[in-house]
Amino acid sequence: MGYLGYRKADQVLISSLRRLEYRGYDSWGIATAGSDGIGVYKQVGSISEVEAFDLGDSSLGIGHTRWATHGAPSEINAHPHLDCNRQWAVVHNGIIENFLSLREQLRDEGHRFVSETDTEVIAHLMEKNGGDLEDALAASLKELKGSYAIVVMGAGERKLVGARYKSPLILGVGDGEYFLASDATAILEYTNRAVYLEDGDFVVVTDEGYRIKNQGRNVEREVELIPWDPADAEKEGYDHFMLKEIHETPRVIEDTLLGHISETVDLDLSLAVGTSEIVFLACGTSFHAALLGRYIIEEVADLPVRVECASEFNYRKSPLNRTLVIAITQSGETADTLQALRKAKSFGARALAITNVLGSSVTRLADEVIYTRAGPEIGVAATKTFTAQLIVIYLIAAKLSRFSRTEMERFLLELRLIPEKIQRVLDNADKIQAISKILAGYENMMYIGRKIGYPTALEGALKMKEISYIHAEGYPAGELKHGPFALLGERTPVVASVVRDETYDIMLNNIKEVRARGSPVIAIADEGDEEVEKYVDFVIKTPEVESIFTPLTHTVALQLLAYYTAKERGCEIDRPKNLAKSVTVE
Ligand code: M6R
């Protein structure tokens, strides 16, 4: 964050950093520049635990909330970092890959380093290069390798300078005030007007305005309206953002459908013309959406689909000519997904992105973008954005299908009915919470499913492990007997996503096998399924939908199951340990 305007900068920075905390939260710090030089305050832990402090009346400052990559979370390692003479202060996201050699060189020249971070080299490089703030940073950037969003200020100049390369940075434009921030939620309280900076952009902000350069040339960038309401970034009475966001799912589905369907699907998929296959690239929860996309598109559109884990795609050799690549990333900033997309494009693939964030990096890389309209997601666990991604995938599948008019109408009608059915899952939260109270006492769990029940199981397990810290594994039900059976027993409950399609009978057999090995079984199944309850310990019933849509209803039930289990265990639900919302490093 950076602020230059008329308000008390320390207060603006604290308030904005609170909203950015979901991106990193092991330590934080702010610095302001006034007539008596640069004042700094740093603290380990969460900003909500801020102690009273006052950095004076300055209306110019920078701040940062950290997710440690180089050096443990500590006050010394927290940003901002300063040079030896406290002339420059720097905050930085990303990684300076050549920082070790730079640090050695700077040390030899007499610079004293206090932290273990890569960021500190930027302050010392600026000190070495000298000149005014702009010149010092511009010269230093030439020596950096890696990725960065940097904001700097100096002791004697009323100016902020920012630079972006492979790490997001936006400029908020208010009335007589400016903000530099790594995402829009940080500035929404003050302005909804923003410039989404591009790679290579170098922005200089003063009281008179701002100017942007790229590769030494002045460039014009459009000021865009952030399409989010400040209230979207508040808990609005819920105990946690995660719960609020799960409850927003029905509205998010309606919003995502809006504008994309009429009597048919209104999506421009000209990129798909002539494609021989679809390749999905994604990480984490988005990867699970992609795995579901494989079953959905193959079934509905009869087109071969490959799913590649983005962080592994760099090591793949397979050519992708004439292929449509679809990158799924809610944040639009996941470094692995961006890198995989760059590689796919270098193979000649056409690129479509599904993202939730306007102006995010993926929107610049892709040839076309389809937005999920989920609003900001603050909880680290992806919930409503996952459901919204699935909705877009159903629409893509329908668009690519050879549906007759009646089949299309039926498919779209089912989709339109989903929000109301998910609302009924949410209304059943008490029952799910009661089961969670029991699950909270276990340390290991298994999630199983077949066909579309399988990625649903993976996502259920991911939600459980990331917020409750229970070790939870997702498996195709058929794989259990190839090894994981050895882990079953009365201390390992198994959650089964039971779908009434061709997998139904064999799933019931798998459940019986699991039960025979002593594991308690919790099934997620259709309301109309009266058979399954004979073989399991608990059933969470979800409204009936056509089998292909069950991932939507089942996942919301699994999200609630994870949420209430984590709550019962007293976990930090919105900010699980060691995780950050946007993973902007590879
Ligand atoms: O922003 P993205 O969708 O690219 O994020 C990908 C993963 O980092 C993300 O889904 C992560 O797995 C979530 N914490 C899962 O809840």
Coordinates of C-alpha atoms and ligand atoms in Angstrom, one line a residue:
M1 CA 0.0 0.0 0.0
G2 CA 1.0 3.6 -0.6
Y3 CA -0.9 6.7 0.2
L4 CA -0.5 10.3 -0.7
G5 CA -3.3 12.8 0.0
Y6 CA -4.8 14.8 2.8
R7 CA -5.7 12.2 5.4
K8 CA -3.6 11.0 8.3
A9 CA -1.6 8.4 6.4
D10 CA -1.0 5.9 9.3
Q11 CA -4.8 5.5 9.7
V12 CA -5.4 5.1 6.0
L13 CA -2.7 2.5 5.8
I14 CA -3.9 0.5 8.8
S15 CA -7.4 0.4 7.5
S16 CA -6.3 -0.6 4.0
L17 CA -3.8 -3.2 5.2
R18 CA -6.6 -4.8 7.2
R19 CA -8.4 -5.4 4.0
L20 CA -5.3 -6.7 2.4
E21 CA -4.5 -9.0 5.3
Y22 CA -6.0 -12.0 3.5
R23 CA -3.1 -11.9 1.2
G24 CA -0.5 -12.3 4.0
Y25 CA -0.7 -12.0 7.7
D26 CA 2.3 -13.1 9.6
S27 CA 3.6 -9.6 10.2
W28 CA 3.1 -6.1 9.0
G29 CA 4.5 -2.6 9.0
I30 CA 4.0 1.0 7.9
A31 CA 6.2 4.0 7.4
T32 CA 5.3 7.7 7.0
A33 CA 7.4 10.6 5.7
G34 CA 7.3 13.9 7.5
S35 CA 9.4 16.9 8.2
D36 CA 11.5 14.9 10.7
G37 CA 12.2 12.1 8.3
I38 CA 10.8 8.6 8.0
G39 CA 8.9 7.1 10.9
V40 CA 8.4 3.3 11.0
Y41 CA 6.1 1.0 13.0
K42 CA 6.2 -2.8 12.7
Q43 CA 4.5 -5.7 14.4
V44 CA 4.4 -9.5 14.2
G45 CA 1.0 -11.1 13.9
S46 CA -2.3 -9.8 12.8
I47 CA -3.3 -6.1 12.2
S48 CA -6.4 -6.7 14.2
E49 CA -4.1 -7.1 17.2
V50 CA -2.6 -3.6 16.6
E51 CA -1.4 -1.8 19.7
A52 CA -1.9 2.0 20.1
F53 CA 0.6 3.9 18.0
D54 CA 0.9 7.2 16.3
L55 CA 3.2 8.1 13.5
G56 CA 2.2 11.8 13.5
D57 CA 0.1 13.8 11.0
S58 CA 1.9 12.9 7.8
S59 CA -0.3 12.3 4.8
L60 CA 2.3 10.4 2.9
G61 CA 3.1 6.8 3.7
I62 CA 3.6 3.2 2.7
G63 CA 2.6 -0.1 4.3
H64 CA 2.8 -3.9 3.8
T65 CA 1.3 -7.0 5.3
R66 CA 3.6 -9.9 4.9
W67 CA 3.6 -13.6 4.1
A68 CA 7.1 -14.7 4.8
T69 CA 9.2 -16.1 1.9
H70 CA 12.7 -14.9 2.8
G71 CA 13.3 -14.9 6.5
A72 CA 11.0 -15.8 9.4
P73 CA 8.1 -13.6 10.4
S74 CA 9.7 -11.0 12.7
E75 CA 9.7 -7.2 13.2
I76 CA 13.1 -7.0 11.5
N77 CA 12.0 -8.9 8.4
A78 CA 8.6 -7.1 8.2
H79 CA 8.4 -4.3 5.5
P80 CA 9.0 -1.4 5.0
H81 CA 12.7 -1.7 4.6
L82 CA 15.1 1.3 4.7
D83 CA 18.6 2.0 3.5
C84 CA 21.5 2.8 6.0
N85 CA 20.7 6.5 6.1
R86 CA 16.9 6.1 6.4
Q87 CA 16.5 8.1 3.2
W88 CA 14.4 5.6 1.3
A89 CA 11.6 3.2 2.5
V90 CA 10.4 0.3 0.4
V91 CA 7.6 -2.2 0.4
H92 CA 7.6 -5.1 -2.1
N93 CA 5.6 -8.1 -3.2
G94 CA 7.2 -10.8 -5.3
I95 CA 10.7 -12.2 -5.2
I96 CA 14.1 -10.7 -6.1
E97 CA 15.8 -13.8 -7.5
N98 CA 19.3 -12.3 -7.6
F99 CA 19.2 -10.8 -4.1
L100 CA 21.9 -13.0 -2.7
S101 CA 24.6 -11.8 -5.1
L102 CA 23.3 -8.2 -4.9
R103 CA 23.4 -8.3 -1.1
E104 CA 27.0 -9.6 -1.1
Q105 CA 28.1 -6.9 -3.5
L106 CA 26.4 -4.2 -1.5
R107 CA 27.9 -5.5 1.7
D108 CA 31.3 -5.4 0.2
E109 CA 30.6 -1.8 -0.6
G110 CA 29.8 -1.0 3.0
H111 CA 26.0 -1.3 3.2
R112 CA 24.7 -2.8 6.5
F113 CA 21.8 -5.2 6.2
V114 CA 19.5 -5.8 9.1
S115 CA 17.0 -8.3 7.7
E116 CA 17.1 -11.6 5.9
T117 CA 14.7 -10.4 3.2
D118 CA 15.2 -10.0 -0.5
T119 CA 13.4 -6.7 -0.4
E120 CA 16.0 -4.9 1.7
V121 CA 18.4 -5.0 -1.3
I122 CA 16.1 -2.5 -3.1
A123 CA 16.6 0.1 -0.4
H124 CA 20.4 -0.3 -0.4
L125 CA 20.5 -0.3 -4.2
M126 CA 18.6 3.0 -4.2
E127 CA 21.1 4.4 -1.7
K128 CA 24.0 3.3 -3.9
N129 CA 22.5 4.6 -7.1
G130 CA 21.5 8.0 -5.6
G131 CA 19.6 10.8 -7.3
D132 CA 16.0 11.7 -6.5
L133 CA 13.4 9.1 -5.7
E134 CA 12.5 8.4 -9.3
D135 CA 16.1 8.1 -10.5
A136 CA 17.2 6.0 -7.6
L137 CA 14.4 3.5 -8.2
A138 CA 14.6 3.5 -12.0
A139 CA 18.3 2.8 -11.8
S140 CA 17.9 0.0 -9.2
L141 CA 15.1 -1.8 -11.2
K142 CA 17.7 -2.4 -14.0
E143 CA 19.7 -4.5 -11.6
L144 CA 16.8 -6.6 -10.3
K145 CA 15.8 -10.1 -11.6
G146 CA 12.5 -11.6 -10.5
S147 CA 9.0 -10.3 -9.9
Y148 CA 7.8 -7.3 -8.1
A149 CA 5.2 -4.8 -7.2
I150 CA 7.2 -2.1 -5.4
V151 CA 6.2 1.2 -3.7
V152 CA 8.9 3.6 -2.4
M153 CA 9.0 7.0 -0.8
G154 CA 11.8 9.2 0.3
A155 CA 12.6 11.3 3.4
G156 CA 12.7 14.6 1.7
E157 CA 10.2 14.4 -1.2
R158 CA 6.4 14.5 -1.2
K159 CA 6.1 11.8 -3.8
L160 CA 5.3 8.1 -4.1
V161 CA 6.8 5.9 -6.8
G162 CA 5.6 2.4 -7.8
A163 CA 6.8 -0.2 -10.2
R164 CA 5.1 -3.4 -11.4
Y165 CA 6.6 -6.5 -13.0
K166 CA 4.7 -9.8 -12.8
S167 CA 3.1 -8.9 -9.4
P168 CA -0.2 -6.9 -9.3
L169 CA -0.3 -3.2 -8.5
I170 CA -3.1 -0.7 -9.0
L171 CA -3.3 3.0 -8.6
G172 CA -6.4 4.3 -6.9
V173 CA -7.5 7.8 -8.0
G174 CA -9.5 9.7 -5.4
D175 CA -10.3 13.4 -5.1
G176 CA -7.0 15.0 -4.1
E177 CA -5.6 11.7 -2.9
Y178 CA -3.9 8.6 -4.5
F179 CA -3.4 5.1 -3.5
L180 CA -1.0 2.3 -4.7
A181 CA -2.2 -1.1 -3.7
S182 CA -1.8 -4.7 -4.6
D183 CA -5.6 -5.1 -5.0
A184 CA -8.8 -3.3 -5.2
T185 CA -10.3 -4.3 -1.9
A186 CA -7.7 -2.1 -0.1
I187 CA -8.9 1.1 -1.6
L188 CA -12.7 0.6 -2.1
E189 CA -13.4 2.4 1.2
Y190 CA -11.9 5.6 -0.4
T191 CA -12.5 5.4 -4.1
N192 CA -13.8 3.1 -6.8
R193 CA -11.6 4.6 -9.6
A194 CA -8.5 2.7 -10.4
V195 CA -5.8 2.3 -13.0
Y196 CA -4.7 -1.3 -13.4
L197 CA -0.9 -1.0 -14.0
E198 CA 0.8 -3.2 -16.5
D199 CA 4.1 -5.1 -16.4
G200 CA 6.9 -2.6 -16.8
D201 CA 4.8 0.3 -15.6
F202 CA 6.6 2.9 -13.5
V203 CA 4.2 5.4 -11.8
V204 CA 5.1 8.7 -10.1
V205 CA 2.5 10.2 -7.8
T206 CA 2.5 13.7 -6.4
D207 CA -0.1 16.2 -5.1
E208 CA -0.4 17.5 -8.7
G209 CA -1.4 14.1 -10.1
Y210 CA 0.3 11.1 -11.6
R211 CA 2.2 10.0 -14.7
I212 CA 3.1 6.5 -15.9
K213 CA 6.1 5.4 -17.9
N214 CA 6.9 2.1 -19.5
Q215 CA 10.3 1.4 -20.9
G216 CA 11.1 5.1 -20.5
R217 CA 8.1 6.3 -22.5
N218 CA 5.1 8.1 -21.1
V219 CA 1.9 6.0 -21.4
E220 CA -1.8 6.7 -20.9
R221 CA -3.7 4.1 -18.9
E222 CA -7.5 4.2 -18.6
V223 CA -9.1 4.9 -15.2
E224 CA -11.6 2.1 -14.7
L225 CA -14.5 1.7 -12.2
I226 CA -14.1 -1.1 -9.7
P227 CA -17.3 -3.1 -10.0
W228 CA -17.5 -4.0 -6.3
D229 CA -19.4 -2.5 -3.5
P230 CA -17.4 -1.6 -0.3
A231 CA -20.0 -3.6 1.7
D232 CA -18.9 -6.8 -0.2
A233 CA -15.6 -6.6 1.6
E234 CA -17.3 -6.5 5.1
K235 CA -18.4 -9.5 7.2
E236 CA -21.9 -8.0 7.5
G237 CA -22.8 -9.8 10.8
Y238 CA -21.3 -13.2 9.9
D239 CA -18.7 -14.6 12.2
H240 CA -16.3 -15.2 9.3
F241 CA -15.9 -14.1 5.7
M242 CA -15.9 -17.8 4.7
L243 CA -19.4 -18.3 6.1
K244 CA -20.7 -15.1 4.5
E245 CA -19.2 -16.0 1.2
I246 CA -20.7 -19.5 1.2
H247 CA -24.1 -17.9 1.9
E248 CA -23.6 -15.6 -1.0
T249 CA -23.5 -18.5 -3.4
P250 CA -27.1 -18.4 -4.7
R251 CA -26.7 -14.7 -5.5
V252 CA -23.3 -15.2 -7.1
I253 CA -24.7 -17.9 -9.4
E254 CA -27.6 -15.6 -10.4
D255 CA -25.1 -12.8 -11.1
T256 CA -22.8 -15.1 -13.1
L257 CA -25.7 -16.4 -15.2
L258 CA -27.0 -13.0 -15.8
G259 CA -26.0 -11.6 -19.2
H260 CA -24.7 -15.1 -20.2
I261 CA -28.0 -16.8 -20.9
S262 CA -31.2 -16.0 -22.6
E263 CA -32.9 -18.8 -24.6
T264 CA -29.5 -20.0 -25.3
V265 CA -25.9 -19.4 -24.0
D266 CA -24.6 -15.9 -24.9
L267 CA -20.9 -16.5 -24.8
D268 CA -18.4 -15.7 -27.5
L269 CA -16.4 -18.9 -27.9
S270 CA -15.0 -18.2 -31.3
L271 CA -11.6 -19.1 -29.9
A272 CA -12.9 -22.7 -29.7
V273 CA -13.6 -23.0 -33.4
G274 CA -11.6 -25.8 -34.9
T275 CA -10.0 -26.8 -31.6
S276 CA -9.3 -30.5 -31.3
E277 CA -9.2 -30.5 -27.5
I278 CA -9.5 -28.3 -24.5
V279 CA -6.7 -28.0 -22.0
F280 CA -7.4 -26.6 -18.6
L281 CA -4.6 -25.0 -16.5
A282 CA -5.2 -24.1 -12.8
C283 CA -4.1 -24.6 -9.2
G284 CA -5.8 -25.6 -6.0
T285 CA -9.5 -25.2 -5.9
S286 CA -9.5 -23.8 -9.4
F287 CA -7.8 -27.1 -10.5
H288 CA -10.7 -29.0 -9.0
A289 CA -13.1 -26.9 -11.0
A290 CA -11.0 -27.8 -14.0
L291 CA -11.2 -31.5 -13.2
L292 CA -15.0 -31.2 -13.0
G293 CA -14.8 -29.3 -16.3
R294 CA -13.3 -32.4 -17.8
Y295 CA -16.2 -34.6 -17.0
I296 CA -18.8 -31.9 -17.7
I297 CA -17.5 -30.8 -21.1
E298 CA -16.7 -34.4 -22.3
E299 CA -20.2 -35.5 -21.3
V300 CA -22.1 -32.5 -22.6
A301 CA -20.0 -31.4 -25.6
D302 CA -18.3 -34.6 -26.4
L303 CA -14.9 -32.9 -26.8
P304 CA -11.7 -34.3 -25.4
V305 CA -10.4 -32.4 -22.3
R306 CA -7.1 -32.4 -20.6
V307 CA -6.4 -30.9 -17.2
E308 CA -2.9 -29.8 -16.3
C309 CA -1.8 -28.8 -12.8
A310 CA -0.3 -25.3 -13.6
S311 CA 2.6 -25.7 -11.3
E312 CA 3.7 -28.8 -13.2
F313 CA 2.9 -27.6 -16.7
N314 CA 6.3 -25.9 -17.1
Y315 CA 7.9 -29.3 -17.2
R316 CA 5.7 -30.7 -19.9
K317 CA 6.7 -31.0 -23.5
S318 CA 3.4 -31.7 -25.1
P319 CA 2.6 -29.3 -28.0
L320 CA -0.7 -27.4 -28.0
N321 CA -1.2 -26.1 -31.5
R322 CA -4.8 -25.5 -32.5
T323 CA -5.8 -26.1 -28.9
L324 CA -8.0 -24.0 -26.7
V325 CA -6.4 -23.5 -23.3
I326 CA -8.6 -22.4 -20.5
A327 CA -6.8 -20.9 -17.4
I328 CA -9.0 -20.8 -14.3
T329 CA -7.9 -18.5 -11.5
Q330 CA -10.2 -16.6 -9.2
S331 CA -7.6 -14.0 -8.3
G332 CA -6.1 -13.8 -11.8
E333 CA -2.7 -13.5 -10.1
T334 CA -1.6 -17.0 -9.3
A335 CA 2.0 -17.1 -10.5
D336 CA 2.0 -20.8 -11.5
T337 CA -1.2 -20.4 -13.6
L338 CA 0.2 -17.3 -15.3
Q339 CA 3.5 -19.0 -16.1
A340 CA 1.7 -22.0 -17.5
L341 CA -0.5 -19.8 -19.6
R342 CA 2.6 -18.0 -21.0
K343 CA 4.1 -21.4 -21.9
A344 CA 0.8 -22.6 -23.5
K345 CA 0.7 -19.4 -25.6
S346 CA 4.3 -19.9 -26.6
F347 CA 3.2 -23.3 -28.0
G348 CA 0.6 -21.4 -30.2
A349 CA -2.4 -22.2 -28.1
R350 CA -5.4 -19.9 -28.0
A351 CA -6.1 -18.7 -24.4
L352 CA -9.3 -18.1 -22.6
A353 CA -9.3 -17.1 -18.9
I354 CA -12.0 -17.6 -16.3
T355 CA -11.4 -15.2 -13.5
N356 CA -13.1 -13.1 -10.8
V357 CA -10.9 -10.1 -10.9
L358 CA -11.2 -7.3 -13.4
G359 CA -7.9 -6.0 -14.6
S360 CA -5.9 -8.9 -13.1
S361 CA -2.8 -10.2 -14.8
V362 CA -4.5 -13.2 -16.4
T363 CA -6.9 -10.8 -18.3
R364 CA -3.8 -9.3 -20.0
L365 CA -2.4 -12.6 -21.0
A366 CA -5.5 -14.3 -22.3
D367 CA -7.1 -13.7 -25.7
E368 CA -10.6 -13.7 -24.2
V369 CA -11.9 -13.5 -20.6
I370 CA -15.1 -14.8 -19.0
Y371 CA -15.7 -13.2 -15.6
T372 CA -17.3 -14.9 -12.7
R373 CA -19.3 -12.3 -10.9
A374 CA -18.7 -13.4 -7.4
G375 CA -17.6 -10.1 -5.8
P376 CA -14.5 -10.0 -3.7
E377 CA -13.6 -13.2 -1.9
I378 CA -11.7 -12.5 1.3
G379 CA -11.7 -15.8 3.1
V380 CA -8.5 -17.7 2.1
A381 CA -10.6 -20.8 1.3
A382 CA -12.2 -20.4 -2.1
T383 CA -15.9 -21.1 -1.8
K384 CA -18.3 -18.9 -3.8
T385 CA -15.7 -18.3 -6.6
F386 CA -15.5 -22.1 -7.1
T387 CA -19.2 -22.4 -7.6
A388 CA -19.1 -19.5 -10.0
Q389 CA -16.3 -21.1 -11.9
L390 CA -18.4 -24.2 -12.3
I391 CA -21.3 -22.2 -13.6
V392 CA -19.1 -20.7 -16.3
I393 CA -17.9 -24.3 -17.2
Y394 CA -21.5 -25.5 -17.5
L395 CA -22.2 -22.6 -19.8
I396 CA -19.1 -23.3 -21.9
A397 CA -20.1 -27.0 -22.1
A398 CA -23.6 -26.1 -23.2
K399 CA -22.3 -23.6 -25.8
L400 CA -20.0 -26.2 -27.3
S401 CA -22.7 -28.9 -27.2
R402 CA -24.9 -30.1 -30.0
F403 CA -28.0 -29.7 -27.9
S404 CA -31.3 -29.6 -29.6
R405 CA -33.4 -26.6 -28.7
T406 CA -35.3 -28.6 -26.1
E407 CA -32.2 -30.1 -24.6
M408 CA -30.7 -26.6 -24.3
E409 CA -33.8 -25.2 -22.7
R410 CA -33.9 -28.0 -20.2
F411 CA -30.2 -27.7 -19.3
L412 CA -30.5 -23.9 -18.8
L413 CA -33.7 -24.3 -16.8
E414 CA -31.9 -26.7 -14.4
L415 CA -29.1 -24.1 -14.1
R416 CA -31.6 -21.4 -13.3
L417 CA -33.1 -23.6 -10.5
I418 CA -29.7 -24.2 -8.8
P419 CA -29.6 -21.0 -6.7
E420 CA -32.9 -21.9 -4.9
K421 CA -31.6 -25.5 -4.4
I422 CA -28.4 -24.3 -2.9
Q423 CA -30.4 -22.0 -0.6
R424 CA -32.0 -25.2 0.7
V425 CA -28.5 -26.7 1.4
L426 CA -27.7 -23.5 3.4
D427 CA -31.0 -23.8 5.3
N428 CA -29.9 -27.3 6.4
A429 CA -26.7 -25.9 8.0
D430 CA -27.8 -27.0 11.5
K431 CA -27.7 -30.6 10.5
I432 CA -24.3 -30.2 8.9
Q433 CA -23.0 -28.4 12.0
A434 CA -24.1 -31.3 14.2
I435 CA -22.1 -33.8 12.2
S436 CA -19.1 -31.4 12.3
K437 CA -19.1 -31.5 16.1
I438 CA -18.3 -35.2 15.8
L439 CA -15.8 -34.8 13.0
A440 CA -13.9 -32.2 15.0
G441 CA -12.5 -34.9 17.2
Y442 CA -10.7 -36.8 14.5
E443 CA -7.2 -36.1 13.0
N444 CA -7.5 -38.0 9.7
M445 CA -10.3 -38.2 7.1
M446 CA -10.8 -39.6 3.6
Y447 CA -13.1 -38.2 0.9
I448 CA -14.2 -40.4 -1.9
G449 CA -16.3 -40.2 -5.1
R450 CA -16.5 -41.5 -8.6
K451 CA -16.8 -39.6 -11.9
I452 CA -18.0 -36.1 -11.0
G453 CA -18.1 -37.2 -7.4
Y454 CA -14.3 -37.6 -7.5
P455 CA -13.2 -33.9 -8.0
T456 CA -16.0 -33.0 -5.6
A457 CA -14.3 -35.3 -3.0
L458 CA -10.9 -33.7 -3.7
E459 CA -12.4 -30.2 -3.1
G460 CA -14.2 -31.3 0.0
A461 CA -10.9 -32.7 1.4
L462 CA -9.0 -29.5 0.4
K463 CA -11.5 -27.4 2.3
M464 CA -11.3 -29.6 5.3
K465 CA -7.5 -29.7 5.5
E466 CA -6.8 -26.1 4.8
I467 CA -9.1 -24.6 7.5
S468 CA -9.5 -27.3 10.2
Y469 CA -6.0 -28.8 9.9
I470 CA -7.4 -32.3 9.9
H471 CA -5.4 -34.4 7.5
A472 CA -8.0 -35.1 4.7
E473 CA -7.3 -36.9 1.5
G474 CA -9.5 -37.1 -1.6
Y475 CA -9.5 -40.3 -3.6
P476 CA -11.4 -41.9 -6.5
A477 CA -13.5 -44.5 -4.6
G478 CA -12.1 -47.2 -6.9
E479 CA -8.5 -46.4 -5.8
L480 CA -9.0 -47.1 -2.1
K481 CA -8.2 -50.8 -2.5
H482 CA -4.9 -49.9 -4.2
G483 CA -3.3 -48.7 -1.0
P484 CA -5.4 -46.3 1.1
F485 CA -7.5 -49.1 2.6
A486 CA -4.5 -49.6 4.9
L487 CA -5.4 -46.3 6.6
L488 CA -9.1 -47.1 7.3
G489 CA -10.4 -47.8 10.7
E490 CA -12.6 -46.3 13.4
R491 CA -10.3 -43.2 13.7
T492 CA -10.6 -42.4 10.0
P493 CA -14.1 -41.2 9.0
V494 CA -14.8 -41.3 5.2
V495 CA -17.0 -38.7 3.4
A496 CA -18.6 -40.0 0.2
S497 CA -20.1 -37.9 -2.5
V498 CA -22.9 -40.3 -3.8
V499 CA -24.3 -39.4 -7.2
R500 CA -27.3 -41.2 -8.8
D501 CA -25.7 -41.9 -12.1
E502 CA -24.0 -45.0 -13.5
T503 CA -21.6 -44.9 -10.6
Y504 CA -24.3 -45.3 -7.9
D505 CA -24.3 -49.1 -7.4
I506 CA -20.6 -49.4 -7.3
M507 CA -20.3 -46.4 -4.9
L508 CA -22.6 -48.2 -2.5
N509 CA -20.3 -51.2 -2.7
N510 CA -17.3 -49.1 -2.0
I511 CA -19.1 -47.6 1.0
K512 CA -19.9 -51.1 2.3
E513 CA -16.2 -52.0 1.9
V514 CA -15.2 -48.9 3.9
R515 CA -17.6 -49.6 6.6
A516 CA -16.4 -53.2 6.9
R517 CA -13.0 -51.8 7.7
G518 CA -14.4 -49.9 10.6
S519 CA -14.5 -46.3 9.3
P520 CA -17.5 -44.2 10.1
V521 CA -19.1 -43.0 6.8
I522 CA -20.8 -39.7 6.1
A523 CA -22.6 -39.6 2.7
I524 CA -23.6 -36.5 0.8
A525 CA -26.6 -37.7 -1.3
D526 CA -29.8 -36.7 -3.0
E527 CA -32.9 -36.1 -1.0
G528 CA -34.7 -38.8 -2.9
D529 CA -32.0 -41.4 -2.2
E530 CA -33.5 -43.7 0.5
E531 CA -31.1 -46.5 -0.1
V532 CA -27.8 -44.9 0.9
E533 CA -28.8 -44.3 4.5
K534 CA -28.9 -48.0 5.2
Y535 CA -25.1 -48.3 4.7
V536 CA -23.8 -45.1 6.4
D537 CA -23.6 -43.5 9.8
F538 CA -24.8 -40.0 8.7
V539 CA -26.3 -38.6 5.5
I540 CA -26.3 -35.0 4.5
K541 CA -29.2 -34.7 2.0
T542 CA -29.1 -32.2 -0.8
P543 CA -32.0 -31.2 -3.1
E544 CA -32.3 -33.3 -6.2
V545 CA -30.7 -32.1 -9.3
E546 CA -29.7 -33.8 -12.5
S547 CA -26.7 -35.8 -11.7
I548 CA -24.3 -33.6 -13.7
F549 CA -25.1 -30.7 -11.4
T550 CA -24.5 -32.5 -8.1
P551 CA -21.0 -31.0 -7.7
L552 CA -22.8 -27.7 -7.1
T553 CA -25.0 -28.8 -4.3
H554 CA -22.6 -31.3 -2.8
T555 CA -19.7 -28.8 -2.7
V556 CA -21.7 -26.2 -0.7
A557 CA -22.6 -28.9 1.8
L558 CA -18.9 -29.9 2.0
Q559 CA -17.8 -26.3 2.4
L560 CA -20.2 -26.0 5.4
L561 CA -18.9 -29.2 6.8
A562 CA -15.4 -28.0 6.7
Y563 CA -16.4 -24.5 8.1
Y564 CA -18.2 -25.9 11.1
T565 CA -15.5 -28.5 11.9
A566 CA -12.9 -25.8 11.8
K567 CA -15.0 -23.6 14.0
E568 CA -15.5 -26.4 16.5
R569 CA -11.7 -26.8 16.6
G570 CA -11.3 -23.1 17.2
C571 CA -9.2 -22.5 14.1
E572 CA -8.5 -19.2 12.4
I573 CA -10.9 -19.9 9.6
D574 CA -10.5 -16.9 7.3
R575 CA -6.7 -16.9 7.6
P576 CA -5.4 -20.5 7.9
K577 CA -1.8 -20.8 9.0
N578 CA 0.9 -20.7 6.4
L579 CA -1.5 -19.8 3.5
A580 CA -2.2 -16.7 1.6
K581 CA -5.1 -15.9 -0.7
S582 CA -3.1 -15.0 -3.7
V583 CA -0.1 -17.1 -4.4
T584 CA 1.9 -14.6 -6.5
V585 CA 5.2 -16.6 -6.3
E586 CA 6.0 -19.8 -8.2
Ligands
M6R1 O1 -6.7 -17.5 -7.4 P1 -6.6 -18.9 -7.9 O2 -7.9 -19.5 -8.2 O3 -5.6 -19.1 -9.0 O4 -6.0 -19.7 -6.6 C1 -5.6 -21.0 -6.7 C2 -5.3 -21.6 -5.4 O5 -4.3 -20.9 -4.7 C3 -6.6 -21.5 -4.5 O6 -7.6 -22.1 -5.1 C4 -6.3 -22.2 -3.1 O7 -6.1 -23.6 -3.3 C5 -7.4 -21.9 -2.1 N1 -6.9 -21.5 -0.9 C6 -8.3 -23.1 -1.9 O8 -9.3 -22.9 -1.0

